[in-house]
C-alpha cells in the first residue's frame, strides 16, 4: 500500500466544478486546495495517482482519503469541492472511503458505474441533495455509510435491492418519508441506522425477514404507530434504539428485549 501526503497550503477560493474536475485529471489525485491529508491506495507511484491514466483506472481497487493524524488538528484545513464525476470511471474499485473532508454537492450519477464496489464510505462531509436512486446495479455493495451529511428527501427504494448489503448507515442527515416497505429484501443486513433524521410513518412489517440483523437504530425521528410484532422474530438483535419517536405500546411484551445491550 502506498501513502501519499502533501504539505499544508494557503486556503484559496474553490474552483468552478468544471475546473475542479480538470485539475483532478491533470494532477496527482486529489487536488482539492490540499491541506495535509493522506491518500492511501493499492497502486504504487512516486507521482501520486493520476486518473488520466487508463492503467491507473484499471488497477485502483482501494482509495482512502483521511486527515493526517500526525498533524496538529488546529492547523489542518478541510478539503474543498465536490466528489468528481471521474471517480465513476474506476471500474475495478472495491473500497472508496472519503471521510470527514467537508466535501459538498451530491453523489455523482457516474457512481452507478462502480459495479465492483463493496464499500462506499462518505461520512462526515457536507454532501447534500437527494440520495441518488441508482443502487440496483451495484450488486457487490456490502457497506453504504452516508452518516453525518446534509442529505434530504426519501430513502431510495433501490437501496433495498442490494443482496449482499450488511451495513446501511444513513443517520444524522435530514431525510424524510418512511423506511421503504421492501426493507425485508436485505436478508444479509447486520446493521441499520437511520437515527437523527426526520423520518415518519410506521415501521415496515417486512422486518421479520432480517434474520441476521444485530443493530437497529431508529432514535430521534418522527416514527409512529405500534411496534410491529415482527420485531419478536429478530433473534440476533442486540442493539435497539427507538427513543424520541411517537411509537405506541410497550416494548416489555417482547421477550427478546432481555438480550439487548442498548435500548
mmCIF file of C-alpha atoms in Angstrom:
data_model
loop_
_atom_site.group_PDB
_atom_site.id
_atom_site.type_symbol
_atom_site.label_atom_id
_atom_site.label_comp_id
_atom_site.label_asym_id
_atom_site.label_seq_id
_atom_site.Cartn_x
_atom_site.Cartn_y
_atom_site.Cartn_z
ATOM 1 C CA UNK A 1 0.000 0.000 0.000
ATOM 2 C CA UNK A 2 1.288 3.433 -0.897
ATOM 3 C CA UNK A 3 0.745 6.512 1.246
ATOM 4 C CA UNK A 4 0.939 9.989 -0.281
ATOM 5 C CA UNK A 5 0.695 13.263 1.607
ATOM 6 C CA UNK A 6 1.176 16.888 0.705
ATOM 7 C CA UNK A 7 2.035 19.978 2.768
ATOM 8 C CA UNK A 8 -0.422 22.493 4.108
ATOM 9 C CA UNK A 9 -1.144 25.281 1.646
ATOM 10 C CA UNK A 10 -2.918 28.594 1.928
ATOM 11 C CA UNK A 11 -6.660 28.349 1.572
ATOM 12 C CA UNK A 12 -7.959 29.684 -1.740
ATOM 13 C CA UNK A 13 -11.412 30.005 -3.234
ATOM 14 C CA UNK A 14 -12.690 26.706 -4.696
ATOM 15 C CA UNK A 15 -12.654 26.453 -8.465
ATOM 16 C CA UNK A 16 -15.837 26.039 -10.507
ATOM 17 C CA UNK A 17 -16.927 22.448 -10.930
ATOM 18 C CA UNK A 18 -15.519 22.033 -14.469
ATOM 19 C CA UNK A 19 -12.151 23.470 -13.457
ATOM 20 C CA UNK A 20 -12.175 21.336 -10.332
ATOM 21 C CA UNK A 21 -12.659 18.162 -12.327
ATOM 22 C CA UNK A 22 -9.955 19.053 -14.848
ATOM 23 C CA UNK A 23 -7.482 19.627 -12.023
ATOM 24 C CA UNK A 24 -8.266 16.182 -10.687
ATOM 25 C CA UNK A 25 -7.401 14.643 -14.052
ATOM 26 C CA UNK A 26 -4.198 16.534 -14.691
ATOM 27 C CA UNK A 27 -2.534 16.273 -11.303
ATOM 28 C CA UNK A 28 -1.967 13.664 -8.634
ATOM 29 C CA UNK A 29 -5.282 12.612 -7.142
ATOM 30 C CA UNK A 30 -6.780 14.504 -5.377
ATOM 31 C CA UNK A 31 -6.061 18.216 -5.831
ATOM 32 C CA UNK A 32 -8.751 19.928 -3.774
ATOM 33 C CA UNK A 33 -6.962 23.048 -2.351
ATOM 34 C CA UNK A 34 -4.950 20.452 -0.437
ATOM 35 C CA UNK A 35 -4.201 20.631 3.269
ATOM 36 C CA UNK A 36 -2.157 17.944 4.945
ATOM 37 C CA UNK A 37 -4.132 14.838 4.137
ATOM 38 C CA UNK A 38 -3.103 11.269 3.433
ATOM 39 C CA UNK A 39 -4.121 9.307 0.357
ATOM 40 C CA UNK A 40 -3.879 5.535 0.633
ATOM 41 C CA UNK A 41 -4.331 3.342 -2.427
ATOM 42 C CA UNK A 42 -3.288 -0.092 -3.606
ATOM 43 C CA UNK A 43 -1.343 1.488 -6.514
ATOM 44 C CA UNK A 44 2.333 2.318 -6.045
ATOM 45 C CA UNK A 45 3.574 5.520 -7.625
ATOM 46 C CA UNK A 46 6.115 8.190 -6.771
ATOM 47 C CA UNK A 47 3.969 10.797 -8.540
ATOM 48 C CA UNK A 48 0.623 10.087 -6.926
ATOM 49 C CA UNK A 49 -2.371 8.601 -8.696
ATOM 50 C CA UNK A 50 -3.410 10.165 -11.974
ATOM 51 C CA UNK A 51 -6.923 9.314 -13.103
ATOM 52 C CA UNK A 52 -5.968 10.410 -16.606
ATOM 53 C CA UNK A 53 -4.051 7.137 -16.907
ATOM 54 C CA UNK A 54 -6.037 4.206 -18.264
ATOM 55 C CA UNK A 55 -3.641 1.847 -16.493
ATOM 56 C CA UNK A 56 -4.316 3.508 -13.143
ATOM 57 C CA UNK A 57 -8.060 3.263 -13.709
ATOM 58 C CA UNK A 58 -7.729 -0.480 -14.263
ATOM 59 C CA UNK A 59 -5.521 -1.051 -11.219
ATOM 60 C CA UNK A 60 -7.125 1.030 -8.473
ATOM 61 C CA UNK A 61 -9.215 -1.100 -6.135
ATOM 62 C CA UNK A 62 -8.873 0.924 -2.926
ATOM 63 C CA UNK A 63 -8.935 4.655 -2.131
ATOM 64 C CA UNK A 64 -8.971 6.124 1.368
ATOM 65 C CA UNK A 65 -8.564 9.854 1.926
ATOM 66 C CA UNK A 66 -8.245 10.978 5.523
ATOM 67 C CA UNK A 67 -6.699 13.606 7.737
ATOM 68 C CA UNK A 68 -3.088 13.025 8.694
ATOM 69 C CA UNK A 69 -3.256 12.055 12.361
ATOM 70 C CA UNK A 70 0.290 13.352 12.890
ATOM 71 C CA UNK A 71 -0.744 16.926 12.162
ATOM 72 C CA UNK A 72 -1.850 19.479 14.745
ATOM 73 C CA UNK A 73 -5.684 19.489 14.401
ATOM 74 C CA UNK A 74 -5.748 23.280 14.674
ATOM 75 C CA UNK A 75 -3.558 23.545 11.576
ATOM 76 C CA UNK A 76 -5.414 21.103 9.346
ATOM 77 C CA UNK A 77 -7.811 22.645 6.833
ATOM 78 C CA UNK A 78 -10.642 20.763 5.233
ATOM 79 C CA UNK A 79 -10.683 19.569 1.665
ATOM 80 C CA UNK A 80 -12.983 21.582 -0.553
ATOM 81 C CA UNK A 81 -15.171 20.953 -3.565
ATOM 82 C CA UNK A 82 -17.375 18.161 -4.820
ATOM 83 C CA UNK A 83 -16.939 14.488 -5.474
ATOM 84 C CA UNK A 84 -15.612 14.432 -9.053
ATOM 85 C CA UNK A 85 -17.595 12.684 -11.754
ATOM 86 C CA UNK A 86 -14.423 10.955 -12.935
ATOM 87 C CA UNK A 87 -14.459 8.648 -9.907
ATOM 88 C CA UNK A 88 -17.150 6.715 -11.742
ATOM 89 C CA UNK A 89 -14.503 5.533 -14.202
ATOM 90 C CA UNK A 90 -12.768 3.364 -11.585
ATOM 91 C CA UNK A 91 -14.216 0.119 -12.861
ATOM 92 C CA UNK A 92 -12.137 -2.096 -10.563
ATOM 93 C CA UNK A 93 -12.574 -0.218 -7.299
ATOM 94 C CA UNK A 94 -13.820 -2.142 -4.257
ATOM 95 C CA UNK A 95 -13.404 0.434 -1.467
ATOM 96 C CA UNK A 96 -13.986 4.190 -1.747
ATOM 97 C CA UNK A 97 -13.573 5.942 1.595
ATOM 98 C CA UNK A 98 -13.545 9.762 1.745
ATOM 99 C CA UNK A 99 -14.444 10.623 5.326
ATOM 100 C CA UNK A 100 -14.646 13.882 7.306
ATOM 101 C CA UNK A 101 -13.398 16.031 4.434
ATOM 102 C CA UNK A 102 -16.126 18.718 4.285
ATOM 103 C CA UNK A 103 -16.981 17.975 0.649
ATOM 104 C CA UNK A 104 -20.288 19.373 -0.593
ATOM 105 C CA UNK A 105 -22.643 18.768 -3.511
ATOM 106 C CA UNK A 106 -24.222 15.400 -4.203
ATOM 107 C CA UNK A 107 -23.155 11.890 -5.124
ATOM 108 C CA UNK A 108 -22.316 11.890 -8.859
ATOM 109 C CA UNK A 109 -24.520 9.822 -11.141
ATOM 110 C CA UNK A 110 -21.344 8.233 -12.518
ATOM 111 C CA UNK A 111 -21.108 6.185 -9.306
ATOM 112 C CA UNK A 112 -23.779 3.942 -10.821
ATOM 113 C CA UNK A 113 -20.938 2.518 -12.955
ATOM 114 C CA UNK A 114 -18.961 1.193 -9.962
ATOM 115 C CA UNK A 115 -20.118 -2.401 -10.371
ATOM 116 C CA UNK A 116 -17.209 -3.843 -8.337
ATOM 117 C CA UNK A 117 -17.696 -1.512 -5.356
ATOM 118 C CA UNK A 118 -18.061 -3.252 -1.984
ATOM 119 C CA UNK A 119 -17.743 -0.306 0.402
ATOM 120 C CA UNK A 120 -18.893 3.270 -0.133
ATOM 121 C CA UNK A 121 -17.866 5.296 2.921
ATOM 122 C CA UNK A 122 -18.566 9.050 2.819
ATOM 123 C CA UNK A 123 -19.453 10.129 6.397
ATOM 124 C CA UNK A 124 -18.694 13.465 7.997
ATOM 125 C CA UNK A 125 -18.892 15.630 4.893
ATOM 126 C CA UNK A 126 -21.438 18.249 3.822
ATOM 127 C CA UNK A 127 -22.948 16.238 0.981
ATOM 128 C CA UNK A 128 -26.476 17.361 0.133
ATOM 129 C CA UNK A 129 -29.480 16.859 -2.100
ATOM 130 C CA UNK A 130 -31.327 13.573 -2.526
ATOM 131 C CA UNK A 131 -29.555 10.258 -2.184
ATOM 132 C CA UNK A 132 -29.485 9.046 -5.818
ATOM 133 C CA UNK A 133 -31.720 6.167 -6.874
ATOM 134 C CA UNK A 134 -29.224 4.086 -8.849
ATOM 135 C CA UNK A 135 -28.239 1.328 -6.433
ATOM 136 C CA UNK A 136 -29.926 -1.675 -8.065
ATOM 137 C CA UNK A 137 -26.902 -2.310 -10.313
ATOM 138 C CA UNK A 138 -24.292 -2.192 -7.532
ATOM 139 C CA UNK A 139 -24.837 -5.777 -6.504
ATOM 140 C CA UNK A 140 -21.493 -6.204 -4.700
ATOM 141 C CA UNK A 141 -22.089 -3.484 -2.113
ATOM 142 C CA UNK A 142 -21.713 -4.665 1.483
ATOM 143 C CA UNK A 143 -21.397 -1.294 3.232
ATOM 144 C CA UNK A 144 -23.057 2.065 2.492
ATOM 145 C CA UNK A 145 -22.086 4.725 5.023
ATOM 146 C CA UNK A 146 -23.511 8.203 4.396
ATOM 147 C CA UNK A 147 -23.702 9.358 8.030
ATOM 148 C CA UNK A 148 -23.313 12.945 9.159
ATOM 149 C CA UNK A 149 -24.092 14.734 5.931
ATOM 150 C CA UNK A 150 -26.928 17.002 4.775
ATOM 151 C CA UNK A 151 -28.937 14.628 2.572
ATOM 152 C CA UNK A 152 -32.648 15.386 2.174
ATOM 153 C CA UNK A 153 -35.606 13.624 0.589
ATOM 154 C CA UNK A 154 -36.625 9.994 0.972
ATOM 155 C CA UNK A 155 -34.577 6.821 1.272
ATOM 156 C CA UNK A 156 -34.441 5.447 -2.296
ATOM 157 C CA UNK A 157 -36.101 2.097 -2.842
ATOM 158 C CA UNK A 158 -33.192 0.874 -4.962
ATOM 159 C CA UNK A 159 -31.130 0.677 -1.747
ATOM 160 C CA UNK A 160 -33.399 -2.242 -0.846
ATOM 161 C CA UNK A 161 -32.152 -4.215 -3.873
ATOM 162 C CA UNK A 162 -28.615 -4.960 -2.687
ATOM 163 C CA UNK A 163 -28.458 -8.674 -1.866
ATOM 164 C CA UNK A 164 -25.016 -8.523 -0.206
ATOM 165 C CA UNK A 165 -25.586 -5.387 1.872
ATOM 166 C CA UNK A 166 -24.533 -5.870 5.508
ATOM 167 C CA UNK A 167 -24.421 -2.328 6.906
ATOM 168 C CA UNK A 168 -26.581 0.649 5.934
ATOM 169 C CA UNK A 169 -25.771 3.845 7.816
ATOM 170 C CA UNK A 170 -27.863 6.894 6.983
ATOM 171 C CA UNK A 171 -28.017 8.546 10.413
ATOM 172 C CA UNK A 172 -27.573 12.261 11.091
ATOM 173 C CA UNK A 173 -28.967 13.640 7.849
ATOM 174 C CA UNK A 174 -32.259 15.406 7.025
ATOM 175 C CA UNK A 175 -34.102 12.508 5.448
ATOM 176 C CA UNK A 176 -37.908 12.489 5.333
ATOM 177 C CA UNK A 177 -40.613 9.978 4.474
ATOM 178 C CA UNK A 178 -40.535 6.432 5.803
ATOM 179 C CA UNK A 179 -38.412 3.317 5.591
ATOM 180 C CA UNK A 180 -39.196 1.662 2.226
ATOM 181 C CA UNK A 181 -41.543 -1.343 2.566
ATOM 182 C CA UNK A 182 -39.069 -3.541 0.693
ATOM 183 C CA UNK A 183 -36.576 -3.470 3.580
ATOM 184 C CA UNK A 184 -37.091 -7.209 4.046
ATOM 185 C CA UNK A 185 -35.187 -7.889 0.841
ATOM 186 C CA UNK A 186 -31.918 -7.083 2.627
ATOM 187 C CA UNK A 187 -31.627 -10.544 4.138
ATOM 188 C CA UNK A 188 -27.893 -10.236 4.838
ATOM 189 C CA UNK A 189 -28.275 -6.940 6.713
ATOM 190 C CA UNK A 190 -26.463 -6.812 10.060
ATOM 191 C CA UNK A 191 -26.796 -3.115 10.866
ATOM 192 C CA UNK A 192 -29.388 -0.473 10.008
ATOM 193 C CA UNK A 193 -29.017 3.056 11.358
ATOM 194 C CA UNK A 194 -31.386 5.842 10.331
ATOM 195 C CA UNK A 195 -31.242 7.774 13.618
ATOM 196 C CA UNK A 196 -31.329 11.566 13.841
ATOM 197 C CA UNK A 197 -33.343 12.271 10.709
ATOM 198 C CA UNK A 198 -36.931 13.416 10.097
ATOM 199 C CA UNK A 199 -38.409 10.052 9.164
ATOM 200 C CA UNK A 200 -42.108 9.329 9.735
ATOM 201 C CA UNK A 201 -44.685 6.593 9.421
ATOM 202 C CA UNK A 202 -44.841 3.063 10.841
ATOM 203 C CA UNK A 203 -42.036 0.541 10.608
ATOM 204 C CA UNK A 204 -42.364 -1.875 7.680
ATOM 205 C CA UNK A 205 -43.901 -5.242 8.517
ATOM 206 C CA UNK A 206 -41.282 -6.957 6.344
ATOM 207 C CA UNK A 207 -38.664 -6.520 9.062
ATOM 208 C CA UNK A 208 -39.094 -10.127 10.192
ATOM 209 C CA UNK A 209 -37.103 -11.173 7.104
ATOM 210 C CA UNK A 210 -33.990 -9.505 8.560
ATOM 211 C CA UNK A 211 -32.979 -12.603 10.476
ATOM 212 C CA UNK A 212 -29.301 -11.604 10.668
ATOM 213 C CA UNK A 213 -29.954 -8.069 11.957
ATOM 214 C CA UNK A 214 -27.897 -7.209 15.045
ATOM 215 C CA UNK A 215 -28.131 -3.404 15.249
ATOM 216 C CA UNK A 216 -31.270 -1.300 14.666
ATOM 217 C CA UNK A 217 -31.052 2.425 15.421
ATOM 218 C CA UNK A 218 -34.206 4.489 14.889
ATOM 219 C CA UNK A 219 -33.931 7.146 17.600
ATOM 220 C CA UNK A 220 -34.679 10.846 17.189
ATOM 221 C CA UNK A 221 -37.132 10.674 14.301
ATOM 222 C CA UNK A 222 -40.915 11.008 13.982
ATOM 223 C CA UNK A 223 -41.881 7.357 13.574
ATOM 224 C CA UNK A 224 -45.348 6.460 14.834
ATOM 225 C CA UNK A 225 -47.703 3.554 15.286
ATOM 226 C CA UNK A 226 -47.336 0.288 17.152
ATOM 227 C CA UNK A 227 -44.061 -1.563 17.346
ATOM 228 C CA UNK A 228 -44.550 -4.332 14.784
ATOM 229 C CA UNK A 229 -44.747 -7.812 16.302
ATOM 230 C CA UNK A 230 -42.320 -8.860 13.577
ATOM 231 C CA UNK A 231 -39.574 -7.488 15.808
ATOM 232 C CA UNK A 232 -40.033 -10.503 18.086
ATOM 233 C CA UNK A 233 -38.599 -12.726 15.366
ATOM 234 C CA UNK A 234 -35.253 -10.897 15.188
ATOM 235 C CA UNK A 235 -33.398 -13.295 17.470
ATOM 236 C CA UNK A 236 -29.930 -11.879 16.772
ATOM 237 C CA UNK A 237 -30.838 -8.284 17.565
ATOM 238 C CA UNK A 238 -28.538 -6.998 20.325
ATOM 239 C CA UNK A 239 -28.701 -3.188 19.913
ATOM 240 C CA UNK A 240 -32.069 -1.497 19.503
ATOM 241 C CA UNK A 241 -32.644 2.231 19.966
ATOM 242 C CA UNK A 242 -36.003 3.845 19.288
ATOM 243 C CA UNK A 243 -36.279 6.693 21.815
ATOM 244 C CA UNK A 244 -37.642 10.121 20.889
ATOM 245 C CA UNK A 245 -40.244 8.945 18.390
ATOM 246 C CA UNK A 246 -44.043 8.650 18.576
ATOM 247 C CA UNK A 247 -44.404 4.888 18.923
ATOM 248 C CA UNK A 248 -47.341 3.402 20.810
ATOM 249 C CA UNK A 249 -47.333 0.480 23.192
ATOM 250 C CA UNK A 250 -44.618 -1.042 25.323
ATOM 251 C CA UNK A 251 -41.524 -2.987 24.360
ATOM 252 C CA UNK A 252 -41.795 -5.072 27.504
ATOM 253 C CA UNK A 253 -44.059 -7.522 25.730
ATOM 254 C CA UNK A 254 -41.142 -8.562 23.546
ATOM 255 C CA UNK A 255 -39.213 -11.388 25.228
ATOM 256 C CA UNK A 256 -36.124 -10.848 23.074
ATOM 257 C CA UNK A 257 -35.580 -7.441 24.719
ATOM 258 C CA UNK A 258 -33.846 -9.200 27.618
ATOM 259 C CA UNK A 259 -30.824 -9.879 25.415
ATOM 260 C CA UNK A 260 -30.357 -6.317 24.182
ATOM 261 C CA UNK A 261 -27.266 -4.399 25.274
ATOM 262 C CA UNK A 262 -28.666 -0.932 24.463
ATOM 263 C CA UNK A 263 -32.214 0.384 24.479
#
